Coordinates of C-alpha atoms in Angstrom, one line a residue:
X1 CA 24.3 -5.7 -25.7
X2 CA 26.9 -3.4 -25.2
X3 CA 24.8 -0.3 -26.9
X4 CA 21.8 -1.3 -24.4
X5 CA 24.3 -0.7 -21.5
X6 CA 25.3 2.6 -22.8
X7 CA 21.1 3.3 -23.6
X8 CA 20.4 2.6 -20.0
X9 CA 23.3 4.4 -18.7
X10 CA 22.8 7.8 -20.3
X11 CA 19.2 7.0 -19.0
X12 CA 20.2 7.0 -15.4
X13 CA 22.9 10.4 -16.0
X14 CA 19.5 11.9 -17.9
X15 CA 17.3 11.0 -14.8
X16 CA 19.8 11.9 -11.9
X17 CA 20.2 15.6 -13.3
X18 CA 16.7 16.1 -13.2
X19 CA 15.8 14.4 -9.8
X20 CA 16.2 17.6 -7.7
X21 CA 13.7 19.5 -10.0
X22 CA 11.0 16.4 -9.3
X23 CA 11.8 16.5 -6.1
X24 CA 11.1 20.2 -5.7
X25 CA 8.5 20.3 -8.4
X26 CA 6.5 17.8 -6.2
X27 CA 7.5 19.5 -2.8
X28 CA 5.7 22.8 -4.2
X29 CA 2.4 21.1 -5.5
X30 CA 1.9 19.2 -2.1
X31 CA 2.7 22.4 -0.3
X32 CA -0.1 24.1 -2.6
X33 CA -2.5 21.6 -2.0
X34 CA -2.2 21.7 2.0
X35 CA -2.8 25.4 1.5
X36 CA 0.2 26.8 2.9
X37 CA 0.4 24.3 5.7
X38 CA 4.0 24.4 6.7
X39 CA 6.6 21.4 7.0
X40 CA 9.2 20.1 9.4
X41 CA 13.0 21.7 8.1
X42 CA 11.6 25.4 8.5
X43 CA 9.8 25.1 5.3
X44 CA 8.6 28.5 4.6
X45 CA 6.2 29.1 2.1
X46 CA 4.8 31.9 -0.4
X47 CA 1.5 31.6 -2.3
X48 CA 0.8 32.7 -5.6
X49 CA -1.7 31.5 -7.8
X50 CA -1.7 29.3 -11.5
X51 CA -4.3 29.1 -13.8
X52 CA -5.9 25.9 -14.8
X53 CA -5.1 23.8 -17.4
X54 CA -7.3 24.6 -20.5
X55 CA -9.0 20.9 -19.7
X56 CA -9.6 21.9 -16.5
X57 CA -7.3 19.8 -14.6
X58 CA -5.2 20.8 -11.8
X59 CA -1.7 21.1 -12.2
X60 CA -0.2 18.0 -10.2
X61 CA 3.1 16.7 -9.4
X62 CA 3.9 13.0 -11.2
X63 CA 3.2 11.2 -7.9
X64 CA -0.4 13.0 -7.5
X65 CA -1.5 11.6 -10.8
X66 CA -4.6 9.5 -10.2
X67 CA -4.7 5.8 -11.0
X68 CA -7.6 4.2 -12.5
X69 CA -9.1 1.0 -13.3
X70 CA -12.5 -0.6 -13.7
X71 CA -13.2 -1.6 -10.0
X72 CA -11.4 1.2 -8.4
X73 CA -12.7 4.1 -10.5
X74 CA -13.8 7.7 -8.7
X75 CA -15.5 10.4 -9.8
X76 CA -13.8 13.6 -11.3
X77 CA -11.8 15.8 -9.1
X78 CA -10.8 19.3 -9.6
X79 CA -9.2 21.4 -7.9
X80 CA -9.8 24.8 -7.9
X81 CA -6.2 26.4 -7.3
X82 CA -3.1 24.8 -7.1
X83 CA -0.2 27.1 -5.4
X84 CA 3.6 27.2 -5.3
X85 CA 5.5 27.4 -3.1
X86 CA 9.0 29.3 -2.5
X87 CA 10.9 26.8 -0.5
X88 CA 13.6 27.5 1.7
X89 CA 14.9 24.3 3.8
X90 CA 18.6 24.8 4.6
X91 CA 20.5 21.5 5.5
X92 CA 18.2 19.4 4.1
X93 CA 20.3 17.3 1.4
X94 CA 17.6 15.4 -1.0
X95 CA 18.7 11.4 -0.9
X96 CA 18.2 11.2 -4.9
X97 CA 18.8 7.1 -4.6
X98 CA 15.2 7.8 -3.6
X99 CA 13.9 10.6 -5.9
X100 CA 13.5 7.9 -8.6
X101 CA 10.0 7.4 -6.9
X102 CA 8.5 10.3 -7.8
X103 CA 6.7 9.2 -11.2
X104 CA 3.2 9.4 -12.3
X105 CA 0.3 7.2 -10.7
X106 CA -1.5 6.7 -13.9
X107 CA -2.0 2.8 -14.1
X108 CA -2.5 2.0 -17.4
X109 CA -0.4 0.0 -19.9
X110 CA -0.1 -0.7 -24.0
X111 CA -0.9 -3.9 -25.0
X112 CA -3.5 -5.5 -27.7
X113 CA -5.2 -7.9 -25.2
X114 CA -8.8 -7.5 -24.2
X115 CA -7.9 -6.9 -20.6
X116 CA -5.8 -3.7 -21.7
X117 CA -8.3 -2.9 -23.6
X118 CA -10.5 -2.9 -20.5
X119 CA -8.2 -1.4 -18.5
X120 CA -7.3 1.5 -20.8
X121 CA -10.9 3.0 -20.8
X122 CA -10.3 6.1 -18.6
X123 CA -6.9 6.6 -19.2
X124 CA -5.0 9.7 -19.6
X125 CA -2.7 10.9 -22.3
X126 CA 0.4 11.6 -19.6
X127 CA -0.3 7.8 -18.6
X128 CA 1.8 6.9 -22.0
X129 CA 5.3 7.2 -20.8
X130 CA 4.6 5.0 -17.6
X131 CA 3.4 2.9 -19.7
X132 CA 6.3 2.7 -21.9
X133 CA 8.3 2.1 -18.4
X134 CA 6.4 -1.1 -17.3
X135 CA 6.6 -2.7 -21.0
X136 CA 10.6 -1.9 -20.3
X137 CA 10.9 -2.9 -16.9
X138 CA 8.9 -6.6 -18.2
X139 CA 9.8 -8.0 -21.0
X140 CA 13.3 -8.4 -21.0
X141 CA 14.3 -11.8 -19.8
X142 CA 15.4 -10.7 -16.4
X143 CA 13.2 -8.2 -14.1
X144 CA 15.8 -6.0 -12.5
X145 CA 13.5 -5.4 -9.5
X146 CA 15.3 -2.4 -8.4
X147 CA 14.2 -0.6 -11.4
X148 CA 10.7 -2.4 -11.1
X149 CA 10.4 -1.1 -7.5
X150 CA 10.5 2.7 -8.5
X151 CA 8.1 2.5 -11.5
X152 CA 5.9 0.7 -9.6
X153 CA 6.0 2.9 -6.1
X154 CA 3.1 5.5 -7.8
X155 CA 0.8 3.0 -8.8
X156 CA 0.8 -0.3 -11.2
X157 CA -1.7 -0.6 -14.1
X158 CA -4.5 -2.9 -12.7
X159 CA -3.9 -5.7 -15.2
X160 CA -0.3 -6.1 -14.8
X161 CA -0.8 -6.1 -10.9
X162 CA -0.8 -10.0 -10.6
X163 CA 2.5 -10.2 -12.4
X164 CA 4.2 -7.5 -10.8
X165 CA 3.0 -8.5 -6.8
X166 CA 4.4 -11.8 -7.5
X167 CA 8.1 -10.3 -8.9
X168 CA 8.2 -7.5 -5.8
X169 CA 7.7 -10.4 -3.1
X170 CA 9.9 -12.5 -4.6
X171 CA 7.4 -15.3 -5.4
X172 CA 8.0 -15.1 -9.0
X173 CA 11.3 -15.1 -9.7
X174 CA 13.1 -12.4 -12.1
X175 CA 14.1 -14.9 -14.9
X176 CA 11.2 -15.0 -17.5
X177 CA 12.6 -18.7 -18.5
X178 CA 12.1 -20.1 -14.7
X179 CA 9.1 -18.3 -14.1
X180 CA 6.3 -20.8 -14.9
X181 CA 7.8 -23.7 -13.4
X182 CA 8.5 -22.2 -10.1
X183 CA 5.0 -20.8 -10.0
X184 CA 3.5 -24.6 -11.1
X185 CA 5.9 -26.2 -8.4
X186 CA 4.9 -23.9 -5.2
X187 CA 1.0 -23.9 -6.1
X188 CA 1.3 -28.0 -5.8
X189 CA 3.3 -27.8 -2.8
X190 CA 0.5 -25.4 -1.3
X191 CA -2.2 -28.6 -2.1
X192 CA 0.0 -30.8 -0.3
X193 CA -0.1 -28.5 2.6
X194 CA -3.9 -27.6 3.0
X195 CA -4.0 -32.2 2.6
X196 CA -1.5 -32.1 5.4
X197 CA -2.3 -29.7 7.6
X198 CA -6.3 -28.5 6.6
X199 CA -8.0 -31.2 5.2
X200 CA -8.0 -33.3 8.7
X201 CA -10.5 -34.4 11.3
X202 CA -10.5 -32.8 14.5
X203 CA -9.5 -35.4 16.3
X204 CA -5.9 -35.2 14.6
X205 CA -5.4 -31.3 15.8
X206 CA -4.3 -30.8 18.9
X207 CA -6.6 -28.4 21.4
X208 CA -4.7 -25.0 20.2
X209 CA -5.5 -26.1 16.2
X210 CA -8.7 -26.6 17.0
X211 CA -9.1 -23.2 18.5
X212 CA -6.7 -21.3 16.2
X213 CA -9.4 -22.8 13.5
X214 CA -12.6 -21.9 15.1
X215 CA -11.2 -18.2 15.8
X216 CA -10.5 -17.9 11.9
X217 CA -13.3 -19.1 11.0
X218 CA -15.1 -16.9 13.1
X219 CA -12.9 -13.9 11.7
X220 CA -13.6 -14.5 8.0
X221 CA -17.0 -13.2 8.4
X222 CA -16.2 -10.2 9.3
X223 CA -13.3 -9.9 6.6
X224 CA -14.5 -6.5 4.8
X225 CA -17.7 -6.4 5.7
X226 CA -18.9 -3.7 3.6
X227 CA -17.4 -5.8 0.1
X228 CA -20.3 -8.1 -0.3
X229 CA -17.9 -10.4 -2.5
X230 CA -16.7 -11.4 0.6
X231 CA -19.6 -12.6 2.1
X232 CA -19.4 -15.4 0.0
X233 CA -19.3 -18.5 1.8
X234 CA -16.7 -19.9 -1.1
X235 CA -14.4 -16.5 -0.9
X236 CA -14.7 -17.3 3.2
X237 CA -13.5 -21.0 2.9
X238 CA -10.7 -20.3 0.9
X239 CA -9.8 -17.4 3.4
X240 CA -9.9 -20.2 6.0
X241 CA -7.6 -22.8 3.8
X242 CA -4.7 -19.9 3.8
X243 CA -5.0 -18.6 6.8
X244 CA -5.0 -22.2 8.9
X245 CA -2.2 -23.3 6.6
X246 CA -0.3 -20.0 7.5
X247 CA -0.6 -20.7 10.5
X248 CA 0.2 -23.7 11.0
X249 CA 3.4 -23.4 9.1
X250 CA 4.6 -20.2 11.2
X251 CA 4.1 -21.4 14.6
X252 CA 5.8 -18.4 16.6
X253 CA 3.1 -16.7 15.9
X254 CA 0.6 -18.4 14.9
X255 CA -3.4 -16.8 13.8
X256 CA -3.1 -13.2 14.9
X257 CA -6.7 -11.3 14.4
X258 CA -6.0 -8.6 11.6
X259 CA -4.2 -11.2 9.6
X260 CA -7.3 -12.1 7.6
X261 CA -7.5 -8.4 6.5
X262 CA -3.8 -9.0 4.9
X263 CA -5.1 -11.6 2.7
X264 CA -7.7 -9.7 1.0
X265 CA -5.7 -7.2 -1.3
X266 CA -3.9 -10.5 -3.2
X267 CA -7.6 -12.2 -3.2
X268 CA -8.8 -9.3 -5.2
X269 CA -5.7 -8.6 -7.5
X270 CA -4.9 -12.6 -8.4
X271 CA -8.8 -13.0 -8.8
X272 CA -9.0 -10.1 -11.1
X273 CA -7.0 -12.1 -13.9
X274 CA -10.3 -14.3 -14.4
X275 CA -13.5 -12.1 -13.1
X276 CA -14.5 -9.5 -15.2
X277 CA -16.7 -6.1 -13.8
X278 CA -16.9 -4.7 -10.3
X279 CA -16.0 -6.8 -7.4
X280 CA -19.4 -6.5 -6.4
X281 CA -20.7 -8.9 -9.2
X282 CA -17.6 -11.0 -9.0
X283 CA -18.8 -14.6 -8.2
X284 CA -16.1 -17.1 -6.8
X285 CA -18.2 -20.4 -7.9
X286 CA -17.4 -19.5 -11.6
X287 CA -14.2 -20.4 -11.7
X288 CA -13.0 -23.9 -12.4
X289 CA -11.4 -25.5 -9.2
X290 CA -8.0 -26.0 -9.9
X291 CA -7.8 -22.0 -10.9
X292 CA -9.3 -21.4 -7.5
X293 CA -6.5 -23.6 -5.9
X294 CA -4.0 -21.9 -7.6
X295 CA -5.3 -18.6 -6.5
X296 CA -5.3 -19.8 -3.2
X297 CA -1.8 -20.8 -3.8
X298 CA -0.6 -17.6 -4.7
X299 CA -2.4 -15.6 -1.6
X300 CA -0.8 -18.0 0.6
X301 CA 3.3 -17.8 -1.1
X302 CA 2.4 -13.9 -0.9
X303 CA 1.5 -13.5 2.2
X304 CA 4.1 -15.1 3.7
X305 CA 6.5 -13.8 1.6
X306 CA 5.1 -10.0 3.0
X307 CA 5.3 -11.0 6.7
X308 CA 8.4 -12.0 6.2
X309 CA 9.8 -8.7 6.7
X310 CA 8.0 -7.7 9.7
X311 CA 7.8 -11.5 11.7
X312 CA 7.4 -9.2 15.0
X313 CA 4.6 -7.6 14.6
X314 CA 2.3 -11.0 15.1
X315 CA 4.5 -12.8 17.8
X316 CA 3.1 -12.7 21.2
X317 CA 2.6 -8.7 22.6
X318 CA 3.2 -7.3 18.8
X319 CA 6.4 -5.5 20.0
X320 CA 7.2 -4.7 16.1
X321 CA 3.7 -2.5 16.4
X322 CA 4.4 -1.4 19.9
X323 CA 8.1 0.0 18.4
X324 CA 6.5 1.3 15.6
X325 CA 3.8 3.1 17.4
X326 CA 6.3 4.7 19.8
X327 CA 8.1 6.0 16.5
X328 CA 5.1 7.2 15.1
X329 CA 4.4 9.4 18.7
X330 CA 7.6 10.5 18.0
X331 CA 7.4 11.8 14.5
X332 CA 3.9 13.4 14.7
X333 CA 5.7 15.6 17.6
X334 CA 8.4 16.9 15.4
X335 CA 5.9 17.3 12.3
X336 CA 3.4 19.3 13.8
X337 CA 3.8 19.9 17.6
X338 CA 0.6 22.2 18.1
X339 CA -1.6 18.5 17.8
X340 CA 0.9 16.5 20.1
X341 CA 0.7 18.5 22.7
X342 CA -3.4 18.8 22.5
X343 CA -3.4 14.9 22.1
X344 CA -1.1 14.3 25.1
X345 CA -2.8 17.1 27.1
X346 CA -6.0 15.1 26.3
X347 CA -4.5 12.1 27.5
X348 CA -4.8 10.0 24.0
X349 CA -2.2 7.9 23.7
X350 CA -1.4 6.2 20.1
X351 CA -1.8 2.9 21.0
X352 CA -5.6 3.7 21.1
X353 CA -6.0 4.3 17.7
X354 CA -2.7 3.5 15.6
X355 CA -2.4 -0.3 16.6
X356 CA -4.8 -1.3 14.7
X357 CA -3.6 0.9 11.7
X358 CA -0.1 -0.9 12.0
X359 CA -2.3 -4.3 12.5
X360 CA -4.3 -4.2 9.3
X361 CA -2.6 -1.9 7.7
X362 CA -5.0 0.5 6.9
X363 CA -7.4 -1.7 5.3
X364 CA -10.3 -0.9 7.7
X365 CA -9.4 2.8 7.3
X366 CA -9.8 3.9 3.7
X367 CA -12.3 2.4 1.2
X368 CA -12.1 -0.9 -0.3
X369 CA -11.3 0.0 -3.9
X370 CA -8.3 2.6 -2.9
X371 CA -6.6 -0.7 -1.1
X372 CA -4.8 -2.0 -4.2
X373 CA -3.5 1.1 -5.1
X374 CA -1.5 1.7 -1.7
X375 CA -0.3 -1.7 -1.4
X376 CA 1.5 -0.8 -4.5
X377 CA 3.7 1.5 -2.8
X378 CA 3.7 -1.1 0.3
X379 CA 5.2 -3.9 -2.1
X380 CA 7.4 -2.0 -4.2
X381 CA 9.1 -0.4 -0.7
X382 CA 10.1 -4.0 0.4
X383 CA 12.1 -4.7 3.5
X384 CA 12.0 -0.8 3.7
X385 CA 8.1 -0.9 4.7
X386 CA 8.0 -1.4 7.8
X387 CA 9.7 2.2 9.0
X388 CA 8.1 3.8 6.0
X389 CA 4.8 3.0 7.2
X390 CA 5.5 5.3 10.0
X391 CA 5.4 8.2 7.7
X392 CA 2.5 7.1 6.2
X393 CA 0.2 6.7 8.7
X394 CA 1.8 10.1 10.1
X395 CA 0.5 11.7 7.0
X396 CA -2.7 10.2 7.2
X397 CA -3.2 11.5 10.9
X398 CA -2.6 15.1 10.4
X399 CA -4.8 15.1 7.4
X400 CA -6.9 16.0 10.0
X401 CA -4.7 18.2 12.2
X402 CA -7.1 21.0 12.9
X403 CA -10.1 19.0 13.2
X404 CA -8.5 16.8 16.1
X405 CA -6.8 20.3 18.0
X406 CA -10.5 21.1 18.3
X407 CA -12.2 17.9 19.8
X408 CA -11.6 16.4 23.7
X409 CA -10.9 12.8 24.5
X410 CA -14.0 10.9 24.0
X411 CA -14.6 13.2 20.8
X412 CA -10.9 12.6 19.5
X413 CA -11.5 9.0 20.4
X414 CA -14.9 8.7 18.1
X415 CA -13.0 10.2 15.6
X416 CA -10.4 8.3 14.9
X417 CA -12.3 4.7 14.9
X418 CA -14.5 6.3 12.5
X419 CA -12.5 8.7 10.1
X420 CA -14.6 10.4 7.2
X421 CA -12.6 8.4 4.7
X422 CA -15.7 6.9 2.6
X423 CA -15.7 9.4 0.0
X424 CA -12.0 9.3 -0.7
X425 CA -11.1 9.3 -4.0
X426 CA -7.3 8.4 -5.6
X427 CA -6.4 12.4 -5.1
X428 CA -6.7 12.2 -1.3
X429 CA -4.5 8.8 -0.8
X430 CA -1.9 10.4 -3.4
X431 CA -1.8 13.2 -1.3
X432 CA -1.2 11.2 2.2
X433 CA 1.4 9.2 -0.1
X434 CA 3.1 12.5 -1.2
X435 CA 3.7 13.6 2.2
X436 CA 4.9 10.7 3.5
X437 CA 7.5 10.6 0.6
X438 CA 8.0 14.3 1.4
X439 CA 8.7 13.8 5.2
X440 CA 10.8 10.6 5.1
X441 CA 13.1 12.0 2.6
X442 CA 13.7 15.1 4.6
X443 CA 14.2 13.0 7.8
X444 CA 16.6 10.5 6.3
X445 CA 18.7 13.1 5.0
X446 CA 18.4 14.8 8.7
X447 CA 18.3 12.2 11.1
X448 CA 18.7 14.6 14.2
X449 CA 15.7 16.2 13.3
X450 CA 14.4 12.7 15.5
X451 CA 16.5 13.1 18.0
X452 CA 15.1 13.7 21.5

């Protein structure tokens, strides 16, 4: 025991002297790959260019890596240069308690089951010392979810997913021994709820139930409406169970609209344990009942479990998405003034657009298959998420910073409800990811910087 202790400490010594060089190693590729784009700090920048790889792929930092798995699979994407970048930010101290992020996105694990099997096709040889992480991180018979939480901030293998969402919320606890029983106890207690609360007449619901249930059940519908899996009027029901009981158990809030968008990544990633292929072929009615209960189950302990930490956002007037809209105003001003200043000039203000972003998350933004894949780094930032969306969705806006200083109100407007995000592959989230890490490490260190 004592030798394992000394392992994992010279571990830690190892990766602390080497965080500023990830830091800065990343810094330079994402700076390449905005093409000289400067950054908030007085981030001055000098181009030169590398070769290629003899493969053909670009040089990228760890946290660019793509991930891959058998639904969410892109096609190939090169890029033609990378650059580097000569950086010269004075004052900025790097917080390296959050450096331990930066790792590689590859998502695939070791492991002599079928699904890994399945799951490995694709995979990349750099993927192997991630991989060698998550076996770590797992199979001792406690889950220090600190550790946990930075492997899994660049991206989890797809078939450890279900396991891993369930230890990040807190849902499954870290003790391997209590695990099962915990799991088997809360998936009954979730039965007893949709008896108690779901499977009623009418008549026993007062006026607001009745109405709370009609708008949800008018909502699920329109739940991602271009994943035909969805459409399913069994996926559609069990949307309904989760979301009524939800509801009904959190009563200061109650069924907000954009809360049946929240339930679809766990859908997908608990379902994926017992539906083979593309989601597109997945059929609900396969399964037995009791495993479609205890998926259910699991959505349910989940979600609740993730608005836990941001309660306000769905109370009456959203004031959690209203404060984090403001901050978001805020930030895009410091980070690249020229837009601000065209965007208040126009008269667009960010409630327009960003409520909704804040409200679903992004889910209606980006496509379907790249969801999973963000809501890794969602989960894995925990109570933290909520302000570190901020810089998310601030990368994600200036992605298109030149196209939006070009376009007037109504254009700007058009826009932005319908951003040309269908063709996004892995390398373009990675790269909104990247900058978000970028910025909110640069900020934290610098906190004036968001001062007035």
């Amino acid at each position: 025991m004592k030798n394992d202790s000394n392992t994992r400490e010279e571990e830690q010594r190892k990766e602390s002297s080497s965080s500023d060089w990830r830091f800065n190693q990343t810094l330079r590729n994402v700076q390449g790959l905005l093409k000289g784009r400067s950054f908030p700090g007085k981030v001055l920048l000098t181009q030169k260019s590398e070769p290629l790889q003899e493969c053909g792929s670009p040089v990228l930092s760890p946290i660019m890596e793509k991930s891959y798995s058998e639904n969410d699979i892109g096609p190939d994407e090169h890029v033609d240069r990378s650059s580097e970048g000569k950086i010269l930010s004075p004052g900025n101290t790097i917080n390296k308690s959050n450096v331990g992020k930066l790792k590689s996105s590859g998502t695939n694990s070791e492991n002599t089951s079928g699904d890994v099997q399945r799951s490995i096709s694709g995979t990349r040889s750099t993927d192997s010392t991630r991989i060698t992480k998550f076996t770590k991180e797992l199979s001792g018979p406690t889950v220090i979810l600190e550790s946990l939480r930075e492997v899994a901030w660049s991206g989890i293998p797809p078939y450890l997913r279900p396991t891993v969402w369930k230890l990040l919320l807190g849902y499954a606890p870290p003790n391997s021994d209590r695990r099962e029983g915990v799991l088997k106890r809360k998936r009954l207690e979730y039965v007893d709820c949709v008896s108690q609360y779901y499977d009623i007449p009418d008549i026993e619901r007062s006026d607001d139930e009745i109405n709370m249930l009609r708008q949800i059940a008018v909502d699920c519908p329109r739940t991602v409406p271009d994943v035909t899996f969805f459409q399913q009027v069994e996926v559609q029901k069990s949307l309904e169970r989760i979301l009524y009981t939800w509801a009904i158990r959190h009563p200061a809030s109650g069924y907000v609209q954009g809360i049946n968008d929240l339930v679809t990544p766990f859908l997908i990633v608990f379902l994926s344990e017992h539906l083979e292929g593309s989601v597109e072929n997945w059929t609900i009615t396969d399964l037995s009942p009791l495993t479609i209960s205890n998926i259910e189950a699991d959505c349910y302990w989940c979600l609740s479990k993730f608005l836990d930490g941001m309660q306000d956002h769905y109370t009456f007037a959203q004031p959690g998405i209203q404060r984090l809209v403001f901050k978001l105003k805020e930030l895009v001003r410091r980070i690249d003034e020229p837009v601000s200043r065209h965007m208040e000039e126009q008269g667009l203000e960010f409630l327009q657009f960003a409520f909704r972003w804040f409200n679903c998350l992004l889910i209606r933004e980006i496509p379907f298959h790249l969801v999973t894949r963000l809501w890794d780094t969602y989960l894995a930032e925990g109570d933290a998420l909520p302000e570190f969306l901020v810089y998310i969705y601030a990368s994600f806006l200036l992605t298109w910073s030149d196209k939006l200083q070009k376009l007037e109100f109504q254009e700007m407007v058009m826009f932005l409800q319908h951003l040309p995000t269908h063709n996004w592959t892995h390398q373009e989230l990675e790269m909104v990811l990247s900058r978000a890490y970028m910025w909110h490490t640069m900020f934290e260190s610098s906190p004036s910087h968001l001062a007035g």
